[in-house]
CSV table of C-alpha atoms and ligand atoms in Angstrom, one decimal:
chain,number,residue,atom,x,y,z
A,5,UNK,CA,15.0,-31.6,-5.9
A,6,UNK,CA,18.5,-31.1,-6.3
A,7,UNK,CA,20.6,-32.2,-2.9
A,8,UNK,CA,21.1,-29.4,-0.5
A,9,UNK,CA,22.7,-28.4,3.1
A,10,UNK,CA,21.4,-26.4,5.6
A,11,UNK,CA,21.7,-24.8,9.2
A,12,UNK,CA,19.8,-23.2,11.3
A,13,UNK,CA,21.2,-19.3,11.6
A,14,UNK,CA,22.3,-17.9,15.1
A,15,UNK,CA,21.5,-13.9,14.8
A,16,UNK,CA,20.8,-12.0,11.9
A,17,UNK,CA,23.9,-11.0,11.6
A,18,UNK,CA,25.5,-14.6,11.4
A,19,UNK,CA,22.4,-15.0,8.8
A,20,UNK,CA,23.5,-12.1,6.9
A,21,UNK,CA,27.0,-12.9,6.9
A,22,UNK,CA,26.8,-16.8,5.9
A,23,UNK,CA,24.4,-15.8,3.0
A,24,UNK,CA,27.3,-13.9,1.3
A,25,UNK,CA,30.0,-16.4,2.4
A,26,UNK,CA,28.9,-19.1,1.2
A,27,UNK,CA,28.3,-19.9,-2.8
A,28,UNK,CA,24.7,-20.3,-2.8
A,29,UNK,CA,23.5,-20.0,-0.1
A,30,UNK,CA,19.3,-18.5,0.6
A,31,UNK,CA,17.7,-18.0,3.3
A,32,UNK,CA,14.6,-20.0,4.4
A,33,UNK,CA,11.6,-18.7,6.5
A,34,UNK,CA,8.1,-20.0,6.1
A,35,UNK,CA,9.9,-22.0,2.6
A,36,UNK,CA,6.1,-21.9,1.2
A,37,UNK,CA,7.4,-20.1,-1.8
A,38,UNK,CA,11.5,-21.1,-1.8
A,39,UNK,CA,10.5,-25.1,-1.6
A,40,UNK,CA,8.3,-25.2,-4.5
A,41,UNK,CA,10.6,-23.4,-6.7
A,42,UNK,CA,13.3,-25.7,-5.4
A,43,UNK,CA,10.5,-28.8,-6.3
A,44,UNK,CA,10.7,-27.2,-10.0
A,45,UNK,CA,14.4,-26.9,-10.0
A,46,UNK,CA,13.9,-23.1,-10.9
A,47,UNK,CA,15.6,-22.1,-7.7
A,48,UNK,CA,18.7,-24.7,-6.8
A,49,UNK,CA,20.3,-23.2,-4.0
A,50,UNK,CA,23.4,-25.2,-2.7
A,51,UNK,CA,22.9,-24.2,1.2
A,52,UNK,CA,19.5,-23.2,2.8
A,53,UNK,CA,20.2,-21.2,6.2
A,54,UNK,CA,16.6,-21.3,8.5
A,55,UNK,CA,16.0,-17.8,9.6
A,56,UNK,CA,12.6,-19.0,11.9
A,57,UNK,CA,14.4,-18.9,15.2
A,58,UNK,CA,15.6,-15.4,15.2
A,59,UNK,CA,13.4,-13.5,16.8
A,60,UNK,CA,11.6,-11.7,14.8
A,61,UNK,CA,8.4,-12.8,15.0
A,62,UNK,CA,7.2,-9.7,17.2
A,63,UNK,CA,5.0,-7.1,16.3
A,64,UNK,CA,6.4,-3.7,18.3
A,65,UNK,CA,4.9,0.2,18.8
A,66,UNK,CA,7.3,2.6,17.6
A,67,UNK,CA,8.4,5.5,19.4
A,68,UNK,CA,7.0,7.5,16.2
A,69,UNK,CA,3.7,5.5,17.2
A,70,UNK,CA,3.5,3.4,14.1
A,71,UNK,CA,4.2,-0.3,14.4
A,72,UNK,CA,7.7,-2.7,13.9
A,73,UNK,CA,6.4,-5.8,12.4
A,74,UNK,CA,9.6,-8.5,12.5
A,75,UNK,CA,10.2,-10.4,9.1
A,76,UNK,CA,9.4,-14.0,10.5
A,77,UNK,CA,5.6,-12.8,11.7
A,78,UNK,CA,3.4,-15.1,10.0
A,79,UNK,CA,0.9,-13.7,7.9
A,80,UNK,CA,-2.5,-14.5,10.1
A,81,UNK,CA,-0.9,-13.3,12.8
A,82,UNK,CA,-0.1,-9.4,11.1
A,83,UNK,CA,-3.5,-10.0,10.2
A,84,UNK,CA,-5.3,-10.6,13.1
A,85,UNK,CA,-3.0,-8.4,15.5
A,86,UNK,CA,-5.9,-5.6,17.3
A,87,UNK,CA,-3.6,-2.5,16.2
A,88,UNK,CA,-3.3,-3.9,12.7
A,89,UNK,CA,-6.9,-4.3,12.1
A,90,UNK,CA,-7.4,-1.1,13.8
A,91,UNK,CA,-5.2,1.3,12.2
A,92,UNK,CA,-4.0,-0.1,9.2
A,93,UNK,CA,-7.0,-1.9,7.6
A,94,UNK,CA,-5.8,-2.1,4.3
A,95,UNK,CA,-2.8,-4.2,5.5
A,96,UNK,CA,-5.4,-6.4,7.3
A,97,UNK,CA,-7.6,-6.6,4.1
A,98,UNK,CA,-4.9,-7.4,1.4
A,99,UNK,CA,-3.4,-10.4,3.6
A,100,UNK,CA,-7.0,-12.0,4.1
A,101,UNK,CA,-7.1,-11.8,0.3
A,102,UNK,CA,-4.2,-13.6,0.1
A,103,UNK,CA,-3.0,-17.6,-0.4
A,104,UNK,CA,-5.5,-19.8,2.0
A,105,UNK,CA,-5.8,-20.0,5.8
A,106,UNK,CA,-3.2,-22.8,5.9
A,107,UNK,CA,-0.2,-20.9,3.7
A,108,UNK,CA,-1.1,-17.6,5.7
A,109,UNK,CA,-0.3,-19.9,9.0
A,110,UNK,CA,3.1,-20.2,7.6
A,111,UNK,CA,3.9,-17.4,5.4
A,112,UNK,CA,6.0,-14.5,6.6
A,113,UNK,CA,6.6,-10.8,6.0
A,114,UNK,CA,9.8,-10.7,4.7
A,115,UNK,CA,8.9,-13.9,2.5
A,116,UNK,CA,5.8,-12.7,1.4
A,117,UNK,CA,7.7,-9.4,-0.1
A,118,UNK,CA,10.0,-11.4,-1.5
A,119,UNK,CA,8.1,-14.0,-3.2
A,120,UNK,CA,8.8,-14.6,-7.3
A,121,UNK,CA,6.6,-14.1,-9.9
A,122,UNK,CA,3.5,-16.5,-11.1
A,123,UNK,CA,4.4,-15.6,-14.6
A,124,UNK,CA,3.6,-19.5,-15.9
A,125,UNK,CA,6.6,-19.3,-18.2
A,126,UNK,CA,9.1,-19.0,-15.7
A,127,UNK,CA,7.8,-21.8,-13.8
A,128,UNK,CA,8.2,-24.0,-17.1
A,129,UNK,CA,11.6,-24.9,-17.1
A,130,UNK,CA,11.7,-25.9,-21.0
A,131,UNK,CA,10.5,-22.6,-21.7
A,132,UNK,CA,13.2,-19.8,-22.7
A,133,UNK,CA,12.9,-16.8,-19.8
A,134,UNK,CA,15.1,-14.3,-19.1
A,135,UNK,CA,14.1,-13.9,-15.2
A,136,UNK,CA,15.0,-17.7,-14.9
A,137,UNK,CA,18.0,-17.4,-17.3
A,138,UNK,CA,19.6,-14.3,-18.3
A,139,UNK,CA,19.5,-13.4,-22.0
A,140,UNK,CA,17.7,-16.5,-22.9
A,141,UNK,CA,14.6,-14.5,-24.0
A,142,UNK,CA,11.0,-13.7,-22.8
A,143,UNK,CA,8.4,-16.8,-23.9
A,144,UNK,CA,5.2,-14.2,-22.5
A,145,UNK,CA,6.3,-11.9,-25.5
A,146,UNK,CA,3.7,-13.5,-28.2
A,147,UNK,CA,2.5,-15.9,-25.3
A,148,UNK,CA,-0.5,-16.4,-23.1
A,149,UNK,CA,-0.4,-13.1,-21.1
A,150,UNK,CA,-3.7,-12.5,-19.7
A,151,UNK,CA,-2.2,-12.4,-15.6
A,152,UNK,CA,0.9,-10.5,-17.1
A,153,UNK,CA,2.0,-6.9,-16.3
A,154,UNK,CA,0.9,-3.4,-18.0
A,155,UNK,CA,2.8,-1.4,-16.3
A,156,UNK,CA,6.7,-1.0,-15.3
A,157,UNK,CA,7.3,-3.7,-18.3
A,158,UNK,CA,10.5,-4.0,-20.6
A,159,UNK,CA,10.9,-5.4,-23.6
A,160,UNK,CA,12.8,-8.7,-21.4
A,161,UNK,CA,9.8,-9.1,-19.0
A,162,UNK,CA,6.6,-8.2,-18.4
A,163,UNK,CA,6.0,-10.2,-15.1
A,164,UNK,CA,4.0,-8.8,-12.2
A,165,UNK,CA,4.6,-9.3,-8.6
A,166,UNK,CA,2.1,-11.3,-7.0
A,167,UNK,CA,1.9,-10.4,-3.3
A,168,UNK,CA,-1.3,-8.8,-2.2
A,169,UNK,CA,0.2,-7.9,1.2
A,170,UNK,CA,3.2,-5.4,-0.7
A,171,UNK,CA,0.5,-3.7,-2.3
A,172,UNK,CA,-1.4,-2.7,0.9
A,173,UNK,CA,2.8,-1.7,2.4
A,174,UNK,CA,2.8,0.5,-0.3
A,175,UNK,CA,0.1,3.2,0.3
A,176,UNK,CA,0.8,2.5,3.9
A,177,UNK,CA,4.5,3.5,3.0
A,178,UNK,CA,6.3,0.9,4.6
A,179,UNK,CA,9.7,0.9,5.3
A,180,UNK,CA,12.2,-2.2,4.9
A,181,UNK,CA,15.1,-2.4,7.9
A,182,UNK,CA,17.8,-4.9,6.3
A,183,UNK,CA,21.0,-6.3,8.1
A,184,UNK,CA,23.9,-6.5,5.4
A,185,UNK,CA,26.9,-9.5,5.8
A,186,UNK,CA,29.3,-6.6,7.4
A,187,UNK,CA,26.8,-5.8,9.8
A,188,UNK,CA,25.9,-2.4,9.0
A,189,UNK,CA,21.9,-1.8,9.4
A,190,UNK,CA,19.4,0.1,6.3
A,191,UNK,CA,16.0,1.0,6.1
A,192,UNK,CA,14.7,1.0,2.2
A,193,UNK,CA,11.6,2.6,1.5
A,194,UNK,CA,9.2,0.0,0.3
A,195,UNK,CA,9.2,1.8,-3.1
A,196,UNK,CA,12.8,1.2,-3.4
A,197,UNK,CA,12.8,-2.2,-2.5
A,198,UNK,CA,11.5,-4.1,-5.7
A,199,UNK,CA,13.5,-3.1,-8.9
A,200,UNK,CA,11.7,-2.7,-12.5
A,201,UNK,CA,13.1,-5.4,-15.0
A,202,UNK,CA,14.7,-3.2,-17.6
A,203,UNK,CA,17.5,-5.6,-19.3
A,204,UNK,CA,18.2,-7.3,-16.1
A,205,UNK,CA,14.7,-8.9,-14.7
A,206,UNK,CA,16.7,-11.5,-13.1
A,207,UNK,CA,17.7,-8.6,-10.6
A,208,UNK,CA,14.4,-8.2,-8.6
A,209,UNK,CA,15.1,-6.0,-5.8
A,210,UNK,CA,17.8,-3.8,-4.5
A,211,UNK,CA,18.7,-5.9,-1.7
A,212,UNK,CA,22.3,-6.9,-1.8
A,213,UNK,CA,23.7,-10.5,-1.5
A,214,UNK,CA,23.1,-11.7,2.2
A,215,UNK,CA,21.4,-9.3,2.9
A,216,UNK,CA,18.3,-10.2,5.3
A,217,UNK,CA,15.6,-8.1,6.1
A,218,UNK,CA,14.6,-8.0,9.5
A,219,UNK,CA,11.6,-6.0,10.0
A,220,UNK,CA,9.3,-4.1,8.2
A,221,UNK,CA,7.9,-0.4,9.6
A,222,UNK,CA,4.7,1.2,9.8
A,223,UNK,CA,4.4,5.1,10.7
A,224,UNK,CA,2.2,6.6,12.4
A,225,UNK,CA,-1.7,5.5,10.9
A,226,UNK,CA,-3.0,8.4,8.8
A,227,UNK,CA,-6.5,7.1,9.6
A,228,UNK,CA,-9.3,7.4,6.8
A,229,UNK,CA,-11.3,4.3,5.2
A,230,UNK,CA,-9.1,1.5,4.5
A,231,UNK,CA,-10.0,-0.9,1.6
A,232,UNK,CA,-8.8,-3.7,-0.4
A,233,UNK,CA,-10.8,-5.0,-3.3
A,234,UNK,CA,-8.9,-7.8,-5.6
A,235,UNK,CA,-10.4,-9.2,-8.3
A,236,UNK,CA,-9.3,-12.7,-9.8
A,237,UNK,CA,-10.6,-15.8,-11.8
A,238,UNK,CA,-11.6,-17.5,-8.3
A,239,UNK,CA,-13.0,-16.4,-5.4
A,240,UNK,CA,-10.1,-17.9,-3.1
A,241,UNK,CA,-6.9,-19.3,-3.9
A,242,UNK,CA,-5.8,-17.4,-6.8
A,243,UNK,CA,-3.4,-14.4,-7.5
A,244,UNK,CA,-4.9,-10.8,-8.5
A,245,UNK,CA,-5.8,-9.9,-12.3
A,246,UNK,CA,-6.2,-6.2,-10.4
A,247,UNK,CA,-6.5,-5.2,-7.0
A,248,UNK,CA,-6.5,-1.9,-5.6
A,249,UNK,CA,-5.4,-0.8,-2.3
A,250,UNK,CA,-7.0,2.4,-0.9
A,251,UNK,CA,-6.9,4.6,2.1
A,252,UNK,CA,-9.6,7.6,1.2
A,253,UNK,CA,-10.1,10.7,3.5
A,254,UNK,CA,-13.3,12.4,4.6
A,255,UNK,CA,-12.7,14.7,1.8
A,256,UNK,CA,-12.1,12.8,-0.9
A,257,UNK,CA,-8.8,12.4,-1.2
A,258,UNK,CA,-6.4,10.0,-0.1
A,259,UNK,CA,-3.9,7.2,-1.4
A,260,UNK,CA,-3.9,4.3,-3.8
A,261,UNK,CA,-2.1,1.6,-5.0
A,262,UNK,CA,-2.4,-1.2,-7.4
A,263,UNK,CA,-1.6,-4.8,-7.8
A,264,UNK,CA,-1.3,-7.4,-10.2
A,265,UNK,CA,-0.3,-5.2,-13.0
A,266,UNK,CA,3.3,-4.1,-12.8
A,267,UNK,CA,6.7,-6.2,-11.7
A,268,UNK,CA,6.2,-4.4,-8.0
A,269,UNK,CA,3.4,-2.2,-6.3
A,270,UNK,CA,2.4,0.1,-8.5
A,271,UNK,CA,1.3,3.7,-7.1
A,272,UNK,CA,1.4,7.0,-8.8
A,273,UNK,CA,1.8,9.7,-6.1
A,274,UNK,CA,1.1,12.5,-8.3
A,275,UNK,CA,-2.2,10.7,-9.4
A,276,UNK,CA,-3.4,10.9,-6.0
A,277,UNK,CA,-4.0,14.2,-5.6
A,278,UNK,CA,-6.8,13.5,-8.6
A,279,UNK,CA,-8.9,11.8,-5.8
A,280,UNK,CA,-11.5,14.6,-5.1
A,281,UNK,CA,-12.4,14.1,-8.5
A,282,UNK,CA,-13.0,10.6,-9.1
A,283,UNK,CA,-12.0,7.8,-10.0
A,284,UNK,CA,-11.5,8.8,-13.9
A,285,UNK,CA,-9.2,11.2,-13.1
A,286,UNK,CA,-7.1,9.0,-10.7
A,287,UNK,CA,-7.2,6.4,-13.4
A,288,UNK,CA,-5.3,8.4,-16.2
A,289,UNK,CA,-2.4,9.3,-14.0
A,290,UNK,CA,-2.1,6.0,-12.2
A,291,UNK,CA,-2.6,4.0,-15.4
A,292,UNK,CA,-0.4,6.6,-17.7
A,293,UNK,CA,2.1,4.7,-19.8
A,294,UNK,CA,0.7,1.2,-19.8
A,295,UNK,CA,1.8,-1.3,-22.4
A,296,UNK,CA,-0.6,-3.9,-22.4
A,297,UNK,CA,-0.9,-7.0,-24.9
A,298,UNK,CA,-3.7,-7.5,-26.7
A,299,UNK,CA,-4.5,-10.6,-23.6
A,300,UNK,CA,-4.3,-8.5,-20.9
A,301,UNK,CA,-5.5,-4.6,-22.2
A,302,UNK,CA,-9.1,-5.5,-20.2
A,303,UNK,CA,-6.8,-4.7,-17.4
A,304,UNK,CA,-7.2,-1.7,-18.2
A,305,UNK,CA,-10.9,-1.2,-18.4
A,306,UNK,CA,-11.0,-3.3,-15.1
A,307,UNK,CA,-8.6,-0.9,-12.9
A,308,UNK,CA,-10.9,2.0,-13.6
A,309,UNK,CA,-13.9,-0.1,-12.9
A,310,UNK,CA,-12.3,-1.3,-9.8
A,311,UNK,CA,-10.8,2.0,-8.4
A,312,UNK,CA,-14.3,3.7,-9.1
A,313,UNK,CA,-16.0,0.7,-6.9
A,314,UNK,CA,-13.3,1.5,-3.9
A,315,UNK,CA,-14.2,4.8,-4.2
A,316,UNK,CA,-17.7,4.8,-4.3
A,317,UNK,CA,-17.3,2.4,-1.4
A,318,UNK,CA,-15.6,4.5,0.8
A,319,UNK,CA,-17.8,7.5,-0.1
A,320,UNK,CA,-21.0,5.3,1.6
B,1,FAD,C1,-1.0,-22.0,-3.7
B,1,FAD,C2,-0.5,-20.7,-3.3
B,1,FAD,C3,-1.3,-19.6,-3.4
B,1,FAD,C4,-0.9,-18.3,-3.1
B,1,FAD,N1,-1.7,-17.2,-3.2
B,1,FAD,C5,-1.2,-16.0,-2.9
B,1,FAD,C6,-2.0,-14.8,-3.1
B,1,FAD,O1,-3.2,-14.9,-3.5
B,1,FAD,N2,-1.5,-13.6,-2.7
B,1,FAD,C7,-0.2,-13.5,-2.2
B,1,FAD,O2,0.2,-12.4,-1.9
B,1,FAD,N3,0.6,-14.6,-2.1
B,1,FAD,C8,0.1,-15.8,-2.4
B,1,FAD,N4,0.9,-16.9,-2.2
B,1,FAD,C9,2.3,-16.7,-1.9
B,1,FAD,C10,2.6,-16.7,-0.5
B,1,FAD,O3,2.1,-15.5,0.1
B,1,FAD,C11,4.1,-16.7,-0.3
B,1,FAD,O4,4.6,-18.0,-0.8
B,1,FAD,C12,4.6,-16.4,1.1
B,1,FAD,O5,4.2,-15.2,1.5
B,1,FAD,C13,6.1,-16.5,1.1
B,1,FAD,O6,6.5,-16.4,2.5
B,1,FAD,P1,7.5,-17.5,3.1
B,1,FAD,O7,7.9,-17.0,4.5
B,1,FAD,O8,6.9,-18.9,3.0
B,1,FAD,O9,8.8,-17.3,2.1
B,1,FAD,P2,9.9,-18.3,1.7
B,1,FAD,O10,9.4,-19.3,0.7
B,1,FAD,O11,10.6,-18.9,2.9
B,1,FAD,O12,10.9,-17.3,1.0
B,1,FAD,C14,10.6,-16.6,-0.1
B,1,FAD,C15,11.9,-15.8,-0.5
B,1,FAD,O13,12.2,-14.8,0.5
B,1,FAD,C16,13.5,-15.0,0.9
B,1,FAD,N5,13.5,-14.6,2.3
B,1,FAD,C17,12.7,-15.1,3.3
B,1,FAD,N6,12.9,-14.4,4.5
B,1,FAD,C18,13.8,-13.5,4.2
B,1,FAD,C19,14.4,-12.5,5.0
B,1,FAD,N7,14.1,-12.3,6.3
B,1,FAD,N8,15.3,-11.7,4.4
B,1,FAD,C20,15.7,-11.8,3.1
B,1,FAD,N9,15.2,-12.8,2.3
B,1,FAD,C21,14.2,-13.6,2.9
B,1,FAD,C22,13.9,-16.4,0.7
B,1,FAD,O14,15.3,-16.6,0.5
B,1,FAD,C23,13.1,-16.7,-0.6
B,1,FAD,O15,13.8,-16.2,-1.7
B,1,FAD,C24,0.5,-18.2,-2.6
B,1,FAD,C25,1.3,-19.3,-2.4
B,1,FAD,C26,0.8,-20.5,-2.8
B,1,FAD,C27,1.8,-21.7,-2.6
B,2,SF4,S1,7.5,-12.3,-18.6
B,2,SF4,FE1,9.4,-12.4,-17.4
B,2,SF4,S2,9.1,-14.1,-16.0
B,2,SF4,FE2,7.6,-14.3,-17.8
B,2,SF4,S3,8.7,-15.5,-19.4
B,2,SF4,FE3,9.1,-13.4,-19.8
B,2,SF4,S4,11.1,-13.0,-18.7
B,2,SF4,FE4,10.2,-14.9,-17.9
């Protein structure tokens, strides 16, 4: 690990504004992702500033009645909260499915959105990758690329985003309240928030420099069945080949969302209106455009199969 400083910040806006002050500078919350990139020397930031003792750790109602979840609550606690698992299942669900007990105890909201890819070229640092290192090229492209994206892909990166709990925020439609270094407040939409890669996959979400986010939003819950199924090579411990997020109606129709196939969440809004009809039907909007390799086209195959068993599930 390369030598590093690091402070604890005061506010969020003294976070926000030290980020873009000083020449790299990151912030740090539960550091269960930052600290093992920092291990591999794929992430060597100069200053760390501690976000932890902000604050933010609170999970409030809204006056729209949804909920305020800070950015520093810790993953088993969004999980476990009574409204959560109440009213927005699938958010409950997805985070369960997520990491182990012990990283969930640490993990935070903000962190987990904001988590890098498991792509295993860019964590092999004598490999060329164009997310690690601009313009140096993609080593996936030809490669082993059975976890790797179908979706949302460029001809620089075909990565996927590996959170389970963004994927749930998604059909939830989540919104993303930000400080920025002047001070000024935003809320992005959670669609917004991760970027596709296009030329630049180094740029992975439309966050600026310093910028922190400081709480993530739920409205109002839309009720219906909430699921999350995520299929993977092991039953625990291990990132999604596909998972599907799902909140169906009495009628049939609903949202969806899926994971582990695209560089952020992927949902299809038109698709959902396809959702009376089965899972089929959902499947070729949702799945419209995919580029898969010849490693990872099951994918494919295994998002219909998947999406009709969340269906069929919520049906019963
Ligand atoms: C062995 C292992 C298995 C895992 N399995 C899964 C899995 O199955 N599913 C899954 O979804 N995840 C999984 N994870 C990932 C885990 O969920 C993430 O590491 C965790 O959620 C990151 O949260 P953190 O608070 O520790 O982030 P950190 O490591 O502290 O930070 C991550 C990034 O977010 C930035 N950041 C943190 N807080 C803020 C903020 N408030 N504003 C702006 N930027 C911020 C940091 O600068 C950093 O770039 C796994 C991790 C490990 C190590
Ligand atoms: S797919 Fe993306 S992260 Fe993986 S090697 Fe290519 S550029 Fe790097």
């Amino acid at each position: 690990m390369r030598p590093f400083t690091y402070e604890r910040a005061t506010s969020p806006a003294d976070a926000a504004t030290k980020a873009a002050a000083i020449p790299g500078a990151r912030f740090i919350a539960g550091g269960t992702n930052l600290l093992d990139l920092m291990k591999l020397q794929i992430e060597t930031p100069a200053h760390l500033i501690d976000v932890n003792g902000l604050g933010l750790d609170r999970i409030e109602e809204t006056g729209e009645g949804g909920l305020r979840i800070g950015a520093l609550v810790r993953n088993t606690d969004l999980a476990a909260d009574a409204r959560v698992r109440r009213h927005y299942g699938v958010l409950t669900r997805a985070l369960v499915a997520g990491a182990s007990g012990q990283l969930r105890n640490v993990a935070t909201t903000a962190g987990n959105l904001l988590q890098r890819t498991r792509c295993p070229y860019f964590y092999d640092t004598n490999q060329p990758c164009n997310k690690r290192q601009p313009g140096s090229g993609c080593s996936a492209m030809g490669g082993v690329t059975r976890q790797l994206g179908i979706l949302g892909t460029s001809d620089a990166c075909i990565a996927t985003h590996p959170s389970d709990m963004a994927v749930a925020m998604r059909v939830l439609d989540a919104t993303v309240e930000t400080v920025r270094p002047d001070g000024a407040t935003r809320a992005i939409p959670i669609a917004e928030l991760h970027r596709l890669p296009g030329d630049t996959p180094h740029l992975e979400t439309t966050l600026e420099r310093g910028e922190l986010i400081t709480a993530v939003t739920l409205p109002k819950p839309i009720g219906g069945t909430h699921l999350y199924h995520k299929v993977r090579d092991r039953a625990s411990y291990a990132f999604a080949l596909i998972s599907v997020a799902a909140i169906v109606r009495r009628d049939g129709g609903g949202r969806v969302a899926l994971g582990g196939v695209a560089p952020r969440p992927w949902r299809v809004e038109a698709a959902e209106a396809q959702m009376p009809k089965g899972a089929k039907a959902v499947a070729a909007g949702l799945l419209a455009g995919a580029r898969p390799t010849p490693d990872n086209a099951f994918k494919i195959r295994l998002a219909e199969r998947t999406l009709a068993a969340v269906l069929a599930e919520a049906r019963a």
